Backbone as CSV, one residue per row, in Angstrom:
resi,resn,N_x,N_y,N_z,CA_x,CA_y,CA_z,C_x,C_y,C_z
1,MET,13.415,22.172,11.912,13.712,21.905,10.509,13.093,22.993,9.638
2,LYS,13.785,23.359,8.556,13.313,24.411,7.678,13.394,23.961,6.230
3,GLY,12.556,24.622,5.409,12.666,24.515,3.977,12.776,23.113,3.441
4,SER,13.844,22.901,2.644,14.000,21.623,1.954,14.206,20.468,2.931
5,ALA,14.838,20.746,4.066,15.056,19.678,5.047,13.722,19.154,5.562
6,MET,12.766,20.056,5.836,11.448,19.636,6.286,10.738,18.853,5.191
7,GLY,10.898,19.284,3.922,10.269,18.571,2.821,10.780,17.155,2.682
8,VAL,12.089,16.971,2.802,12.678,15.636,2.725,12.191,14.780,3.882
9,TYR,12.147,15.359,5.070,11.688,14.625,6.249,10.250,14.155,6.055
10,GLU,9.364,15.057,5.611,7.951,14.704,5.490,7.692,13.713,4.358
11,ARG,8.467,13.795,3.282,8.216,12.932,2.120,8.855,11.559,2.246
12,PHE,10.019,11.476,2.887,10.769,10.222,2.869,10.987,9.604,4.254
13,VAL,11.296,10.432,5.241,11.640,9.900,6.561,10.383,9.619,7.387
14,LEU,9.485,10.601,7.454,8.295,10.466,8.302,7.434,9.261,7.939
15,PRO,7.143,8.999,6.638,6.318,7.816,6.340,6.901,6.514,6.884
16,ARG,8.217,6.373,6.836,8.842,5.150,7.348,8.781,5.085,8.866
17,LEU,8.917,6.229,9.519,8.796,6.253,10.972,7.372,5.907,11.398
18,LEU,6.384,6.458,10.687,4.993,6.161,11.018,4.666,4.690,10.794
19,ALA,5.141,4.151,9.678,4.889,2.737,9.388,5.490,1.844,10.470
20,LEU,6.674,2.201,10.943,7.328,1.427,11.993,6.559,1.538,13.314
21,ALA,6.151,2.753,13.669,5.438,2.954,14.935,4.110,2.201,14.950
22,MET,3.444,2.151,13.814,2.138,1.503,13.736,2.220,-0.021,13.783
23,ARG,3.414,-0.565,13.720,3.577,-2.023,13.823,3.615,-2.497,15.275
24,ASN,3.398,-1.597,16.218,3.350,-1.936,17.637,2.375,-3.107,17.863
25,ARG,2.841,-4.166,18.510,2.009,-5.352,18.713,0.807,-5.089,19.604
26,GLU,0.866,-4.040,20.434,-0.279,-3.695,21.281,-1.495,-3.288,20.447
27,LEU,-1.271,-2.902,19.207,-2.367,-2.425,18.362,-3.066,-3.548,17.600
28,VAL,-2.455,-4.723,17.554,-3.002,-5.818,16.752,-4.411,-6.225,17.177
29,PRO,-4.730,-6.393,18.469,-6.101,-6.777,18.824,-7.154,-5.786,18.338
30,PHE,-6.815,-4.502,18.329,-7.748,-3.500,17.813,-7.972,-3.715,16.318
31,ARG,-6.902,-3.959,15.583,-7.011,-4.199,14.140,-7.852,-5.449,13.875
32,GLN,-7.662,-6.474,14.668,-8.434,-7.707,14.493,-9.920,-7.461,14.703
33,ARG,-10.277,-6.732,15.747,-11.694,-6.485,16.037,-12.342,-5.647,14.937
34,VAL,-11.637,-4.622,14.484,-12.177,-3.777,13.421,-12.342,-4.582,12.142
35,GLY,-11.336,-5.373,11.795,-11.400,-6.156,10.561,-12.556,-7.129,10.541
36,LEU,-12.813,-7.765,11.667,-13.907,-8.736,11.735,-15.275,-8.061,11.794
37,ALA,-15.332,-6.828,12.305,-16.613,-6.122,12.401,-17.008,-5.458,11.092
38,ALA,-16.047,-5.212,10.200,-16.338,-4.542,8.931,-17.083,-5.484,7.992
39,SER,-17.858,-4.892,7.071,-18.583,-5.705,6.099,-18.807,-4.912,4.820
40,GLY,-19.077,-5.665,3.736,-19.396,-5.044,2.464,-18.225,-4.292,1.860
41,ARG,-18.534,-3.210,1.164,-17.504,-2.338,0.606,-16.995,-1.422,1.710
42,VAL,-15.701,-1.484,1.972,-15.091,-0.758,3.084,-14.277,0.406,2.557
43,LEU,-14.461,1.557,3.161,-13.565,2.694,2.958,-12.673,2.803,4.172
44,GLU,-11.367,2.705,3.964,-10.430,2.911,5.067,-9.784,4.279,4.922
45,LEU,-10.113,5.163,5.846,-9.535,6.505,5.870,-8.164,6.439,6.526
46,GLY,-7.138,6.926,5.828,-5.791,6.847,6.372,-5.287,5.424,6.375
47,VAL,-5.314,4.793,5.203,-4.898,3.384,5.120,-3.419,3.217,5.454
48,GLY,-2.632,4.287,5.342,-1.220,4.222,5.717,-0.471,3.157,4.942
49,SER,0.309,2.366,5.645,1.100,1.320,4.996,0.328,0.016,4.832
50,GLY,-0.981,0.033,5.123,-1.825,-1.122,4.864,-1.844,-2.181,5.948
51,LEU,-1.543,-1.793,7.173,-1.455,-2.790,8.247,-2.792,-3.426,8.596
52,ASN,-3.906,-2.773,8.273,-5.217,-3.382,8.548,-5.641,-4.387,7.488
53,LEU,-5.032,-4.353,6.320,-5.570,-5.093,5.175,-5.660,-6.594,5.418
54,GLY,-4.712,-7.137,6.147,-4.722,-8.572,6.393,-5.724,-9.036,7.426
55,PHE,-6.423,-8.096,8.061,-7.351,-8.455,9.137,-8.818,-8.411,8.715
56,TYR,-9.108,-7.998,7.484,-10.510,-7.925,7.076,-11.085,-9.323,6.919
57,GLY,-12.291,-9.505,7.480,-12.899,-10.827,7.548,-13.704,-11.170,6.316
58,PRO,-14.395,-12.316,6.361,-15.103,-12.841,5.194,-16.299,-12.013,4.761
59,ASP,-16.792,-11.113,5.622,-17.937,-10.283,5.250,-17.542,-9.077,4.405
60,VAL,-16.246,-8.825,4.262,-15.765,-7.687,3.471,-15.612,-8.127,2.018
61,THR,-16.205,-7.352,1.096,-16.143,-7.683,-0.327,-15.065,-6.909,-1.071
62,SER,-14.752,-5.683,-0.617,-13.702,-4.884,-1.245,-13.314,-3.758,-0.299
63,VAL,-12.126,-3.204,-0.531,-11.608,-2.121,0.305,-11.110,-0.992,-0.591
64,VAL,-11.509,0.228,-0.266,-10.928,1.426,-0.866,-10.085,2.089,0.222
65,GLY,-8.788,2.182,-0.003,-7.890,2.781,0.975,-7.462,4.169,0.542
66,ILE,-7.739,5.159,1.386,-7.427,6.559,1.092,-6.264,7.009,1.969
67,ASP,-5.295,7.683,1.373,-4.217,8.275,2.155,-3.581,9.393,1.333
68,PRO,-3.134,10.476,1.989,-2.484,11.559,1.251,-1.009,11.313,0.971
69,SER,-0.424,10.260,1.519,1.013,10.025,1.401,1.327,9.009,0.307
70,PRO,1.975,9.413,-0.787,2.363,8.442,-1.819,3.295,7.360,-1.290
71,ALA,4.206,7.725,-0.377,5.148,6.741,0.160,4.425,5.659,0.945
72,LEU,3.460,6.037,1.772,2.705,5.048,2.533,1.817,4.206,1.619
73,LEU,1.270,4.810,0.585,0.444,4.050,-0.348,1.260,3.003,-1.095
74,ARG,2.515,3.304,-1.394,3.363,2.293,-2.035,3.562,1.093,-1.116
75,MET,3.740,1.355,0.175,3.866,0.260,1.138,2.567,-0.541,1.210
76,ALA,1.431,0.161,1.196,0.137,-0.521,1.253,-0.090,-1.357,0.001
77,GLU,0.342,-0.854,-1.136,0.164,-1.603,-2.380,0.927,-2.921,-2.330
78,ALA,2.146,-2.872,-1.835,2.928,-4.105,-1.703,2.268,-5.068,-0.733
79,ARG,1.684,-4.546,0.333,1.052,-5.404,1.343,-0.259,-5.995,0.838
80,SER,-0.897,-5.337,-0.135,-2.209,-5.790,-0.615,-2.110,-6.909,-1.645
81,ARG,-0.939,-7.134,-2.206,-0.792,-8.116,-3.283,-1.103,-9.527,-2.782
82,GLY,-1.904,-10.224,-3.559,-2.214,-11.612,-3.227,-3.239,-11.789,-2.135
83,GLY,-3.860,-10.695,-1.685,-4.849,-10.818,-0.628,-6.189,-11.326,-1.138
84,ARG,-7.032,-11.792,-0.222,-8.352,-12.308,-0.587,-9.281,-11.212,-1.056
85,VAL,-9.143,-10.025,-0.482,-10.076,-8.933,-0.734,-9.492,-7.969,-1.771
86,PRO,-10.251,-7.614,-2.809,-9.774,-6.602,-3.760,-9.562,-5.256,-3.061
87,VAL,-8.428,-4.626,-3.327,-8.078,-3.369,-2.678,-7.783,-2.320,-3.749
88,GLU,-8.433,-1.173,-3.621,-8.143,-0.015,-4.462,-7.527,1.060,-3.581
89,LEU,-6.355,1.558,-3.955,-5.657,2.563,-3.165,-5.688,3.896,-3.904
90,VAL,-6.055,4.955,-3.175,-6.256,6.265,-3.794,-5.528,7.324,-2.974
91,GLU,-4.737,8.155,-3.657,-4.091,9.283,-2.987,-5.095,10.426,-2.898
92,ALA,-5.536,10.730,-1.696,-6.544,11.771,-1.492,-6.577,12.152,-0.027
93,ALA,-7.188,13.299,0.243,-7.374,13.771,1.615,-8.729,13.328,2.131
94,GLY,-8.802,13.042,3.411,-10.061,12.611,4.008,-11.135,13.672,3.974
95,GLU,-10.741,14.936,3.889,-11.722,16.021,3.862,-12.408,16.157,2.503
96,ARG,-11.857,15.508,1.473,-12.440,15.595,0.124,-12.373,14.199,-0.504
97,LEU,-13.303,13.353,-0.142,-13.273,11.967,-0.589,-13.771,11.844,-2.027
98,PRO,-13.029,11.140,-2.891,-13.435,10.969,-4.281,-14.394,9.787,-4.452
99,LEU,-15.436,9.755,-3.642,-16.432,8.686,-3.680,-17.818,9.296,-3.700
100,GLY,-18.755,8.551,-4.270,-20.119,9.024,-4.348,-20.858,8.931,-3.027
101,ASP,-21.958,9.654,-2.934,-22.820,9.585,-1.753,-23.330,8.156,-1.564
102,ARG,-23.369,7.718,-0.307,-23.954,6.425,0.066,-23.383,5.278,-0.780
103,SER,-22.065,5.261,-0.906,-21.430,4.283,-1.792,-20.622,3.217,-1.059
104,VAL,-20.531,3.286,0.279,-19.781,2.269,1.021,-20.617,1.783,2.202
105,ASP,-20.300,0.576,2.650,-21.038,-0.033,3.764,-20.387,0.208,5.114
106,THR,-19.063,0.331,5.121,-18.317,0.524,6.368,-17.202,1.533,6.133
107,VAL,-17.039,2.445,7.064,-15.864,3.326,7.074,-15.011,2.937,8.267
108,VAL,-13.728,2.727,8.016,-12.774,2.361,9.059,-11.751,3.479,9.210
109,THR,-11.505,3.878,10.429,-10.453,4.848,10.717,-9.701,4.408,11.965
110,THR,-8.403,4.147,11.822,-7.584,3.700,12.948,-6.345,4.584,13.051
111,TRP,-6.230,5.272,14.162,-5.085,6.159,14.421,-4.856,7.104,13.252
112,THR,-5.951,7.733,12.827,-5.939,8.617,11.661,-6.393,10.024,12.000
113,MET,-7.472,10.166,12.751,-8.078,11.470,12.972,-7.188,12.425,13.774
114,CYS,-6.193,11.894,14.448,-5.282,12.760,15.190,-4.486,13.676,14.264
115,SER,-4.257,13.231,13.009,-3.386,13.983,12.111,-4.099,14.567,10.895
116,VAL,-5.402,14.324,10.755,-6.165,14.937,9.666,-6.258,16.437,9.928
117,GLY,-6.065,17.224,8.869,-6.084,18.675,9.045,-7.392,19.188,9.603
118,ASP,-8.505,18.669,9.104,-9.841,19.073,9.555,-10.640,17.804,9.857
119,PRO,-10.522,17.268,11.068,-11.207,16.007,11.374,-12.725,16.107,11.279
120,ALA,-13.280,17.271,11.593,-14.728,17.430,11.494,-15.181,17.259,10.044
121,ALA,-14.436,17.860,9.112,-14.789,17.735,7.689,-14.628,16.297,7.216
122,ALA,-13.568,15.623,7.658,-13.340,14.236,7.247,-14.457,13.320,7.752
123,LEU,-14.919,13.548,8.957,-15.999,12.724,9.497,-17.334,13.029,8.820
124,ARG,-17.546,14.276,8.437,-18.753,14.591,7.660,-18.708,13.894,6.302
125,GLU,-17.529,13.833,5.699,-17.373,13.115,4.439,-17.638,11.615,4.634
126,ALA,-17.150,11.076,5.740,-17.412,9.664,6.047,-18.911,9.411,6.145
127,ARG,-19.617,10.311,6.774,-21.076,10.171,6.893,-21.733,10.277,5.517
128,ARG,-21.233,11.162,4.676,-21.815,11.338,3.340,-21.721,10.064,2.512
129,VAL,-20.579,9.377,2.573,-20.380,8.215,1.693,-20.963,6.920,2.258
130,LEU,-21.372,6.928,3.517,-21.950,5.719,4.108,-23.375,5.492,3.626
131,ARG,-23.683,4.240,3.310,-25.042,3.871,2.970,-25.912,3.859,4.225
132,PRO,-27.227,3.988,4.075,-28.122,3.880,5.241,-27.878,2.549,5.968
133,GLY,-27.723,2.625,7.261,-27.427,1.428,8.041,-25.958,1.079,8.102
134,GLY,-25.116,1.826,7.391,-23.680,1.564,7.429,-23.071,1.956,8.761
135,ALA,-21.807,1.555,8.943,-21.151,1.766,10.234,-19.806,2.460,10.071
136,LEU,-19.509,3.341,10.996,-18.172,3.914,11.176,-17.506,3.154,12.310
137,LEU,-16.384,2.495,12.021,-15.601,1.783,13.035,-14.325,2.571,13.262
138,PHE,-14.084,2.963,14.492,-12.925,3.823,14.743,-12.123,3.354,15.950
139,VAL,-10.814,3.482,15.812,-9.875,3.320,16.918,-8.915,4.495,16.823
140,GLU,-8.960,5.364,17.806,-8.165,6.587,17.758,-7.588,6.891,19.134
141,HIS,-6.457,7.568,19.148,-5.969,8.078,20.430,-6.347,9.548,20.531
142,GLY,-6.456,10.045,21.759,-6.880,11.425,21.890,-6.951,11.888,23.324
143,LEU,-7.823,12.867,23.539,-7.913,13.570,24.814,-8.261,12.616,25.954
144,ALA,-7.465,12.646,26.996,-7.665,11.783,28.161,-8.624,12.434,29.158
145,PRO,-9.239,11.642,30.033,-10.169,12.207,31.008,-9.489,12.809,32.236
146,ASP,-8.231,12.457,32.465,-7.541,12.899,33.679,-6.944,14.289,33.491
147,PRO,-7.263,15.245,34.375,-6.774,16.619,34.193,-5.256,16.722,34.066
148,GLY,-4.526,15.934,34.851,-3.070,16.001,34.771,-2.536,15.534,33.432
149,VAL,-3.159,14.507,32.880,-2.742,14.008,31.560,-3.120,15.011,30.480
150,ARG,-4.309,15.592,30.589,-4.728,16.615,29.623,-3.765,17.796,29.620
151,TRP,-3.312,18.175,30.788,-2.366,19.302,30.887,-1.150,19.024,30.023
152,TRP,-0.622,17.815,30.118,0.545,17.450,29.314,0.186,17.352,27.837
153,GLN,-0.976,16.812,27.525,-1.379,16.699,26.120,-1.454,18.074,25.452
154,ASP,-2.048,19.038,26.141,-2.170,20.381,25.577,-0.805,21.033,25.362
155,ARG,0.121,20.780,26.266,1.426,21.433,26.164,2.381,20.717,25.216
156,LEU,2.220,19.426,25.077,3.091,18.681,24.176,2.652,18.777,22.711
157,THR,1.356,18.971,22.471,0.836,18.885,21.103,1.513,19.835,20.112
158,PRO,1.761,21.119,20.427,2.374,21.995,19.412,3.705,21.468,18.888
159,ALA,4.570,20.965,19.762,5.857,20.424,19.307,5.682,19.032,18.708
160,TRP,4.806,18.231,19.309,4.603,16.852,18.864,4.124,16.807,17.416
161,LYS,3.175,17.676,17.062,2.605,17.606,15.715,3.614,18.041,14.647
162,ARG,4.622,18.807,15.035,5.629,19.233,14.066,6.501,18.074,13.605
163,VAL,6.704,17.094,14.467,7.611,15.993,14.116,6.866,14.698,13.785
164,THR,5.529,14.722,13.865,4.753,13.499,13.630,3.718,13.667,12.517
165,GLY,3.916,14.634,11.649,2.993,14.797,10.535,1.649,15.370,10.922
166,GLY,1.614,16.197,11.964,0.377,16.863,12.360,-0.428,16.157,13.424
167,CYS,0.131,15.144,14.077,-0.601,14.384,15.089,-0.911,15.238,16.316
168,HIS,-2.192,15.329,16.660,-2.650,16.027,17.861,-2.909,15.009,18.966
169,LEU,-2.434,15.289,20.150,-2.648,14.404,21.292,-3.955,14.691,22.018
170,ASN,-4.605,15.809,21.705,-5.687,16.307,22.561,-7.011,16.492,21.831
171,ARG,-7.300,15.647,20.848,-8.595,15.712,20.198,-9.589,14.775,20.893
172,ASN,-10.776,15.291,21.132,-11.823,14.516,21.814,-12.628,13.758,20.760
173,MET,-12.345,12.478,20.613,-12.864,11.733,19.481,-14.368,11.511,19.533
174,ASP,-14.922,11.202,20.688,-16.361,10.951,20.705,-17.143,12.232,20.411
175,ASP,-16.663,13.375,20.882,-17.318,14.635,20.563,-17.266,14.918,19.067
176,LEU,-16.116,14.657,18.430,-15.981,14.878,16.990,-16.940,13.996,16.201
177,VAL,-17.053,12.737,16.598,-17.944,11.805,15.903,-19.403,12.252,16.034
178,LEU,-19.795,12.639,17.228,-21.168,13.090,17.445,-21.462,14.372,16.671
179,ALA,-20.512,15.296,16.653,-20.715,16.574,15.967,-20.842,16.404,14.461
180,ALA,-20.304,15.310,13.912,-20.384,15.058,12.473,-21.709,14.419,12.069
181,GLY,-22.603,14.202,13.027,-23.921,13.678,12.693,-24.081,12.186,12.884
182,PHE,-23.180,11.579,13.649,-23.286,10.150,13.958,-23.919,9.958,15.327
183,ARG,-24.484,8.781,15.525,-24.832,8.340,16.873,-23.884,7.195,17.239
184,VAL,-23.345,7.242,18.421,-22.366,6.247,18.860,-23.103,5.089,19.506
185,ASP,-22.980,3.911,18.888,-23.640,2.714,19.416,-22.810,2.027,20.489
186,ASP,-21.492,2.138,20.371,-20.614,1.431,21.301,-19.312,2.213,21.424
187,LEU,-18.821,2.372,22.635,-17.571,3.108,22.846,-16.843,2.533,24.045
188,LYS,-15.580,2.188,23.834,-14.705,1.756,24.923,-13.496,2.676,24.934
189,THR,-13.042,3.028,26.114,-11.877,3.907,26.246,-10.929,3.345,27.294
190,GLY,-9.694,3.766,27.223,-8.703,3.346,28.209,-7.301,3.610,27.707
191,TYR,-6.346,3.421,28.606,-4.939,3.654,28.281,-4.272,2.365,27.810
192,LEU,-3.454,2.483,26.785,-2.526,1.420,26.421,-1.276,1.554,27.270
193,PRO,-0.428,0.526,27.329,0.851,0.681,28.005,1.676,1.783,27.346
194,GLY,2.361,2.571,28.160,3.190,3.638,27.625,2.855,4.972,28.258
195,PRO,3.477,6.053,27.788,3.220,7.382,28.351,1.759,7.778,28.178
196,LYS,1.111,8.155,29.257,-0.330,8.411,29.215,-0.742,9.520,28.244
197,PRO,0.029,10.581,28.053,-0.414,11.592,27.088,-0.522,11.073,25.661
198,LEU,0.139,9.945,25.372,0.161,9.408,24.011,-0.765,8.209,23.824
199,THR,-1.353,7.684,24.883,-1.915,6.339,24.779,-3.372,6.199,25.215
200,PHE,-4.120,7.300,25.318,-5.536,7.142,25.663,-6.313,6.818,24.389
201,ILE,-7.038,5.693,24.384,-7.644,5.136,23.182,-9.168,5.199,23.240
202,TYR,-9.751,5.577,22.107,-11.194,5.506,21.876,-11.434,4.405,20.838
203,GLU,-12.225,3.401,21.169,-12.583,2.345,20.240,-14.109,2.261,20.173
204,GLY,-14.667,2.447,18.969,-16.112,2.476,18.927,-16.722,2.187,17.584
205,ARG,-18.039,2.127,17.606,-18.874,1.958,16.419,-19.916,3.058,16.432
206,ALA,-20.123,3.685,15.277,-21.145,4.735,15.165,-21.895,4.558,13.847
207,ARG,-23.100,5.095,13.809,-23.928,5.055,12.596,-24.446,6.447,12.297
208,PRO,-24.732,6.728,11.028,-25.286,8.034,10.697,-26.554,8.307,11.485
209,GLY,-26.638,9.490,12.082,-27.797,9.830,12.894,-28.980,10.273,12.048
């Protein structure tokens, strides 16, 4: 795709495709666990179409949802109406968060860091805005441990990211989290059903180191 065709695809078609893909029922248990583990004022990086909003538990007092896509934010706004938790939606990039230092209790990121332009910068920003004792809760897909799967991830990523809004299949999530100054308290990994290059999952909790 070139020029205006790529612009139309990224602005109108891609957000709807992403919203549809993220409705996969296999992802619901992850959303439930993250929602119940979050507390206080929550920053959700890459809120997308707002699929996590209905899962936040009674310990959450408010949610700030950040996303660079106006189309996805409109979907999230519709999904947030009438919810128990106050939700503020902001169009912004994860690498430059419009929040003060130590201003949130929990940062949530689910299937987001694969497509952030600079995931290291976004995670450093997450650490900056977390209060002392706050938690980063993450569920991400990324680099698999099996050499054969990694081979495919490395070769598929250049074409894959062109049609999926920059999604990388081969980012090592625990290394990125540690490099941003977090300590990982809990980490579970494994494959979801489906093609292995697309489905290796990191689910964890980290705190500022």
